[in-house]
PDB file of C-alpha atoms in Angstrom:
ATOM      1  CA  UNK A   1     -18.477  12.636  -6.330  1.00  0.00           C
ATOM      2  CA  UNK A   2     -15.024  13.575  -5.221  1.00  0.00           C
ATOM      3  CA  UNK A   3     -16.135  15.582  -2.151  1.00  0.00           C
ATOM      4  CA  UNK A   4     -18.114  12.600  -0.806  1.00  0.00           C
ATOM      5  CA  UNK A   5     -15.001  10.443  -1.129  1.00  0.00           C
ATOM      6  CA  UNK A   6     -12.912  13.030   0.722  1.00  0.00           C
ATOM      7  CA  UNK A   7     -15.542  13.282   3.498  1.00  0.00           C
ATOM      8  CA  UNK A   8     -15.442   9.517   3.947  1.00  0.00           C
ATOM      9  CA  UNK A   9     -11.637   9.601   3.906  1.00  0.00           C
ATOM     10  CA  UNK A  10     -11.601  12.363   6.537  1.00  0.00           C
ATOM     11  CA  UNK A  11     -13.624  10.072   8.823  1.00  0.00           C
ATOM     12  CA  UNK A  12     -11.017   7.347   8.338  1.00  0.00           C
ATOM     13  CA  UNK A  13      -8.220   9.858   8.900  1.00  0.00           C
ATOM     14  CA  UNK A  14      -9.480  10.400  12.420  1.00  0.00           C
ATOM     15  CA  UNK A  15      -8.281   6.876  13.133  1.00  0.00           C
ATOM     16  CA  UNK A  16      -4.744   8.201  12.663  1.00  0.00           C
ATOM     17  CA  UNK A  17      -3.861   6.311   9.499  1.00  0.00           C
ATOM     18  CA  UNK A  18      -3.824   9.215   7.079  1.00  0.00           C
ATOM     19  CA  UNK A  19      -3.128  12.860   7.860  1.00  0.00           C
ATOM     20  CA  UNK A  20      -5.019  15.671   6.186  1.00  0.00           C
ATOM     21  CA  UNK A  21      -3.836  19.255   5.903  1.00  0.00           C
ATOM     22  CA  UNK A  22      -5.352  22.095   3.924  1.00  0.00           C
ATOM     23  CA  UNK A  23      -2.021  22.777   2.215  1.00  0.00           C
ATOM     24  CA  UNK A  24      -1.095  19.211   1.277  1.00  0.00           C
ATOM     25  CA  UNK A  25      -4.369  17.308   1.204  1.00  0.00           C
ATOM     26  CA  UNK A  26      -4.028  13.636   2.100  1.00  0.00           C
ATOM     27  CA  UNK A  27      -0.642  12.488   3.390  1.00  0.00           C
ATOM     28  CA  UNK A  28       0.863   9.282   4.792  1.00  0.00           C
ATOM     29  CA  UNK A  29       4.147   9.322   6.702  1.00  0.00           C
ATOM     30  CA  UNK A  30       6.351   6.303   6.157  1.00  0.00           C
ATOM     31  CA  UNK A  31      10.019   5.591   6.779  1.00  0.00           C
ATOM     32  CA  UNK A  32      12.180   5.805   3.675  1.00  0.00           C
ATOM     33  CA  UNK A  33      13.545   2.311   4.376  1.00  0.00           C
ATOM     34  CA  UNK A  34      10.069   0.879   3.730  1.00  0.00           C
ATOM     35  CA  UNK A  35       9.823   2.692   0.397  1.00  0.00           C
ATOM     36  CA  UNK A  36      13.301   1.394  -0.486  1.00  0.00           C
ATOM     37  CA  UNK A  37      12.205  -2.127   0.497  1.00  0.00           C
ATOM     38  CA  UNK A  38       9.107  -1.914  -1.749  1.00  0.00           C
ATOM     39  CA  UNK A  39      11.293  -0.876  -4.687  1.00  0.00           C
ATOM     40  CA  UNK A  40      13.856  -3.622  -3.967  1.00  0.00           C
ATOM     41  CA  UNK A  41      11.070  -6.209  -3.782  1.00  0.00           C
ATOM     42  CA  UNK A  42       9.549  -4.981  -7.063  1.00  0.00           C
ATOM     43  CA  UNK A  43      12.932  -5.208  -8.799  1.00  0.00           C
ATOM     44  CA  UNK A  44      13.601  -8.677  -7.349  1.00  0.00           C
ATOM     45  CA  UNK A  45      10.268 -10.045  -8.637  1.00  0.00           C
ATOM     46  CA  UNK A  46      10.525  -8.422 -12.077  1.00  0.00           C
ATOM     47  CA  UNK A  47       9.117  -9.300 -14.650  1.00  0.00           C
ATOM     48  CA  UNK A  48       6.320 -10.352 -12.301  1.00  0.00           C
ATOM     49  CA  UNK A  49       4.327  -8.062 -10.023  1.00  0.00           C
ATOM     50  CA  UNK A  50       5.493  -7.981  -6.417  1.00  0.00           C
ATOM     51  CA  UNK A  51       3.154  -7.481  -3.468  1.00  0.00           C
ATOM     52  CA  UNK A  52       3.259  -6.956   0.259  1.00  0.00           C
ATOM     53  CA  UNK A  53       1.562  -5.684   3.387  1.00  0.00           C
ATOM     54  CA  UNK A  54       2.390  -2.714   5.614  1.00  0.00           C
ATOM     55  CA  UNK A  55       1.609  -2.976   9.326  1.00  0.00           C
ATOM     56  CA  UNK A  56       0.887   0.171  11.299  1.00  0.00           C
ATOM     57  CA  UNK A  57       0.467   1.325  14.858  1.00  0.00           C
ATOM     58  CA  UNK A  58      -0.521   4.765  16.112  1.00  0.00           C
ATOM     59  CA  UNK A  59      -0.532   6.153  12.578  1.00  0.00           C
ATOM     60  CA  UNK A  60       2.984   4.936  11.738  1.00  0.00           C
ATOM     61  CA  UNK A  61       4.203   2.084   9.575  1.00  0.00           C
ATOM     62  CA  UNK A  62       5.957  -0.412  11.863  1.00  0.00           C
ATOM     63  CA  UNK A  63       6.726  -3.358   9.603  1.00  0.00           C
ATOM     64  CA  UNK A  64       6.720  -4.235   5.922  1.00  0.00           C
ATOM     65  CA  UNK A  65       5.916  -7.816   4.944  1.00  0.00           C
ATOM     66  CA  UNK A  66       7.166  -9.015   1.569  1.00  0.00           C
ATOM     67  CA  UNK A  67       4.625 -11.548   0.373  1.00  0.00           C
ATOM     68  CA  UNK A  68       4.500 -13.937  -2.564  1.00  0.00           C
ATOM     69  CA  UNK A  69       2.062 -13.426  -5.366  1.00  0.00           C
ATOM     70  CA  UNK A  70       0.070 -16.560  -6.074  1.00  0.00           C
ATOM     71  CA  UNK A  71      -0.359 -15.309  -9.657  1.00  0.00           C
ATOM     72  CA  UNK A  72       3.310 -14.988 -10.794  1.00  0.00           C
ATOM     73  CA  UNK A  73       2.112 -12.610 -13.506  1.00  0.00           C
ATOM     74  CA  UNK A  74       3.480  -9.413 -15.077  1.00  0.00           C
ATOM     75  CA  UNK A  75      -0.002  -7.838 -15.024  1.00  0.00           C
ATOM     76  CA  UNK A  76      -1.751  -9.143 -11.906  1.00  0.00           C
ATOM     77  CA  UNK A  77      -1.021 -10.064  -8.306  1.00  0.00           C
ATOM     78  CA  UNK A  78      -2.814 -11.981  -5.593  1.00  0.00           C
ATOM     79  CA  UNK A  79      -1.162 -12.225  -2.190  1.00  0.00           C
ATOM     80  CA  UNK A  80      -0.697 -15.905  -1.371  1.00  0.00           C
ATOM     81  CA  UNK A  81      -3.745 -16.639   0.856  1.00  0.00           C
ATOM     82  CA  UNK A  82      -1.840 -18.702   3.469  1.00  0.00           C
ATOM     83  CA  UNK A  83       0.817 -16.050   3.744  1.00  0.00           C
ATOM     84  CA  UNK A  84      -1.794 -13.300   4.020  1.00  0.00           C
ATOM     85  CA  UNK A  85      -3.558 -15.195   6.800  1.00  0.00           C
ATOM     86  CA  UNK A  86      -0.263 -15.573   8.690  1.00  0.00           C
ATOM     87  CA  UNK A  87       0.484 -11.855   8.367  1.00  0.00           C
ATOM     88  CA  UNK A  88      -3.043 -10.900   9.469  1.00  0.00           C
ATOM     89  CA  UNK A  89      -2.738 -13.163  12.531  1.00  0.00           C
ATOM     90  CA  UNK A  90       0.587 -11.547  13.439  1.00  0.00           C
ATOM     91  CA  UNK A  91      -0.943  -8.071  13.084  1.00  0.00           C
ATOM     92  CA  UNK A  92      -3.775  -9.100  15.383  1.00  0.00           C
ATOM     93  CA  UNK A  93      -1.395 -10.687  17.917  1.00  0.00           C
ATOM     94  CA  UNK A  94       0.742  -7.535  18.054  1.00  0.00           C
ATOM     95  CA  UNK A  95      -2.206  -5.140  18.086  1.00  0.00           C
ATOM     96  CA  UNK A  96      -1.161  -3.595  14.778  1.00  0.00           C
ATOM     97  CA  UNK A  97      -3.376  -2.305  11.973  1.00  0.00           C
ATOM     98  CA  UNK A  98      -3.330  -3.102   8.285  1.00  0.00           C
ATOM     99  CA  UNK A  99      -1.973   0.340   7.380  1.00  0.00           C
ATOM    100  CA  UNK A 100      -1.499  -0.465   3.721  1.00  0.00           C
ATOM    101  CA  UNK A 101      -0.444  -2.794   0.998  1.00  0.00           C
ATOM    102  CA  UNK A 102       1.803  -2.450  -1.995  1.00  0.00           C
ATOM    103  CA  UNK A 103       2.310  -3.999  -5.369  1.00  0.00           C
ATOM    104  CA  UNK A 104       4.275  -3.235  -8.481  1.00  0.00           C
ATOM    105  CA  UNK A 105       3.307  -2.369 -12.017  1.00  0.00           C
ATOM    106  CA  UNK A 106       5.967  -3.709 -14.331  1.00  0.00           C
ATOM    107  CA  UNK A 107       5.008  -1.849 -17.508  1.00  0.00           C
ATOM    108  CA  UNK A 108       2.431   0.759 -16.505  1.00  0.00           C
ATOM    109  CA  UNK A 109       2.294   3.928 -14.392  1.00  0.00           C
ATOM    110  CA  UNK A 110       1.985   3.970 -10.599  1.00  0.00           C
ATOM    111  CA  UNK A 111      -1.778   4.458 -10.685  1.00  0.00           C
ATOM    112  CA  UNK A 112      -4.495   1.941  -9.732  1.00  0.00           C
ATOM    113  CA  UNK A 113      -5.749  -0.115 -12.657  1.00  0.00           C
ATOM    114  CA  UNK A 114      -9.435  -0.933 -12.957  1.00  0.00           C
ATOM    115  CA  UNK A 115      -8.623  -4.358 -11.494  1.00  0.00           C
ATOM    116  CA  UNK A 116      -6.787  -2.717  -8.566  1.00  0.00           C
ATOM    117  CA  UNK A 117      -9.856  -0.577  -7.866  1.00  0.00           C
ATOM    118  CA  UNK A 118     -12.246  -3.539  -8.090  1.00  0.00           C
ATOM    119  CA  UNK A 119     -10.075  -5.611  -5.740  1.00  0.00           C
ATOM    120  CA  UNK A 120      -9.526  -2.864  -3.132  1.00  0.00           C
ATOM    121  CA  UNK A 121     -11.144  -4.702  -0.227  1.00  0.00           C
ATOM    122  CA  UNK A 122      -9.620  -2.627   2.594  1.00  0.00           C
ATOM    123  CA  UNK A 123     -11.072   0.907   2.545  1.00  0.00           C
ATOM    124  CA  UNK A 124      -8.933   1.999   5.534  1.00  0.00           C
ATOM    125  CA  UNK A 125      -5.671   0.898   3.914  1.00  0.00           C
ATOM    126  CA  UNK A 126      -3.302   3.008   1.837  1.00  0.00           C
ATOM    127  CA  UNK A 127      -2.462   1.312  -1.477  1.00  0.00           C
ATOM    128  CA  UNK A 128       1.133   1.872  -2.621  1.00  0.00           C
ATOM    129  CA  UNK A 129       2.071   1.182  -6.241  1.00  0.00           C
ATOM    130  CA  UNK A 130       5.653   0.888  -7.438  1.00  0.00           C
ATOM    131  CA  UNK A 131       6.045   1.468 -11.173  1.00  0.00           C
ATOM    132  CA  UNK A 132       9.054  -0.039 -12.929  1.00  0.00           C
ATOM    133  CA  UNK A 133       7.922   1.371 -16.276  1.00  0.00           C
ATOM    134  CA  UNK A 134      10.878   3.784 -16.461  1.00  0.00           C
ATOM    135  CA  UNK A 135      14.521   3.432 -15.439  1.00  0.00           C
ATOM    136  CA  UNK A 136      13.850   5.231 -12.143  1.00  0.00           C
ATOM    137  CA  UNK A 137      11.117   3.489 -10.112  1.00  0.00           C
ATOM    138  CA  UNK A 138       8.129   5.635  -9.095  1.00  0.00           C
ATOM    139  CA  UNK A 139       6.129   5.033  -5.895  1.00  0.00           C
ATOM    140  CA  UNK A 140       2.706   6.608  -5.383  1.00  0.00           C
ATOM    141  CA  UNK A 141       0.006   5.980  -2.780  1.00  0.00           C
ATOM    142  CA  UNK A 142      -3.793   6.014  -2.906  1.00  0.00           C
ATOM    143  CA  UNK A 143      -6.923   5.520  -0.890  1.00  0.00           C
ATOM    144  CA  UNK A 144      -9.610   3.599  -2.754  1.00  0.00           C
ATOM    145  CA  UNK A 145     -13.171   3.868  -1.521  1.00  0.00           C
ATOM    146  CA  UNK A 146     -16.331   2.749  -3.300  1.00  0.00           C
ATOM    147  CA  UNK A 147     -14.540   2.625  -6.639  1.00  0.00           C
ATOM    148  CA  UNK A 148     -13.105   6.144  -6.252  1.00  0.00           C
ATOM    149  CA  UNK A 149      -9.371   6.828  -6.116  1.00  0.00           C
ATOM    150  CA  UNK A 150      -7.745   9.614  -4.088  1.00  0.00           C
ATOM    151  CA  UNK A 151      -3.987  10.139  -4.208  1.00  0.00           C
ATOM    152  CA  UNK A 152      -2.168  10.325  -0.895  1.00  0.00           C
ATOM    153  CA  UNK A 153       1.067  12.282  -0.606  1.00  0.00           C
ATOM    154  CA  UNK A 154       3.910  10.100   0.644  1.00  0.00           C
ATOM    155  CA  UNK A 155       5.893  11.842   3.358  1.00  0.00           C
ATOM    156  CA  UNK A 156       9.134   9.882   3.622  1.00  0.00           C
ATOM    157  CA  UNK A 157      10.849  10.249   6.961  1.00  0.00           C
ATOM    158  CA  UNK A 158      14.423   9.523   7.889  1.00  0.00           C
ATOM    159  CA  UNK A 159      14.910   5.947   8.934  1.00  0.00           C
ATOM    160  CA  UNK A 160      14.151   5.545  12.593  1.00  0.00           C
ATOM    161  CA  UNK A 161      13.857   2.160  14.204  1.00  0.00           C
ATOM    162  CA  UNK A 162      10.666   1.868  16.198  1.00  0.00           C
TER     163      UNK A 162
END
């Protein structure tokens, strides 16, 4: 069950993408400007779900890519395939990792839906969800592995240009 998921996540954490501490559990450090950008993107796309990709290097987010959703739906997103391919090529060219992705939930909590879990194709990536359900947006992050969801604490750092 849950302990098997955490063991698998600990193996992935050794790659430097997610930190683990006994006090805090799973944690992902990301610049506040990227969180602000996710929220701005979600608000700009409302009432439709927004989506994007987060590039990482050496365990840090280095770039956020706003992408278009091919779905244009308030309940579902699919990153435009051509755009996703372009982003993935750029990550490869720069030697960056796919650190994570994000999307918004327009009328539901910031927690992976069953569809989100079924479509979680990148087990090493952190999945950020921005909820616009309430007046104040909520951002939460998760690792999804073999259909199991583990919340990751977001550690927002002061904006530093890399």
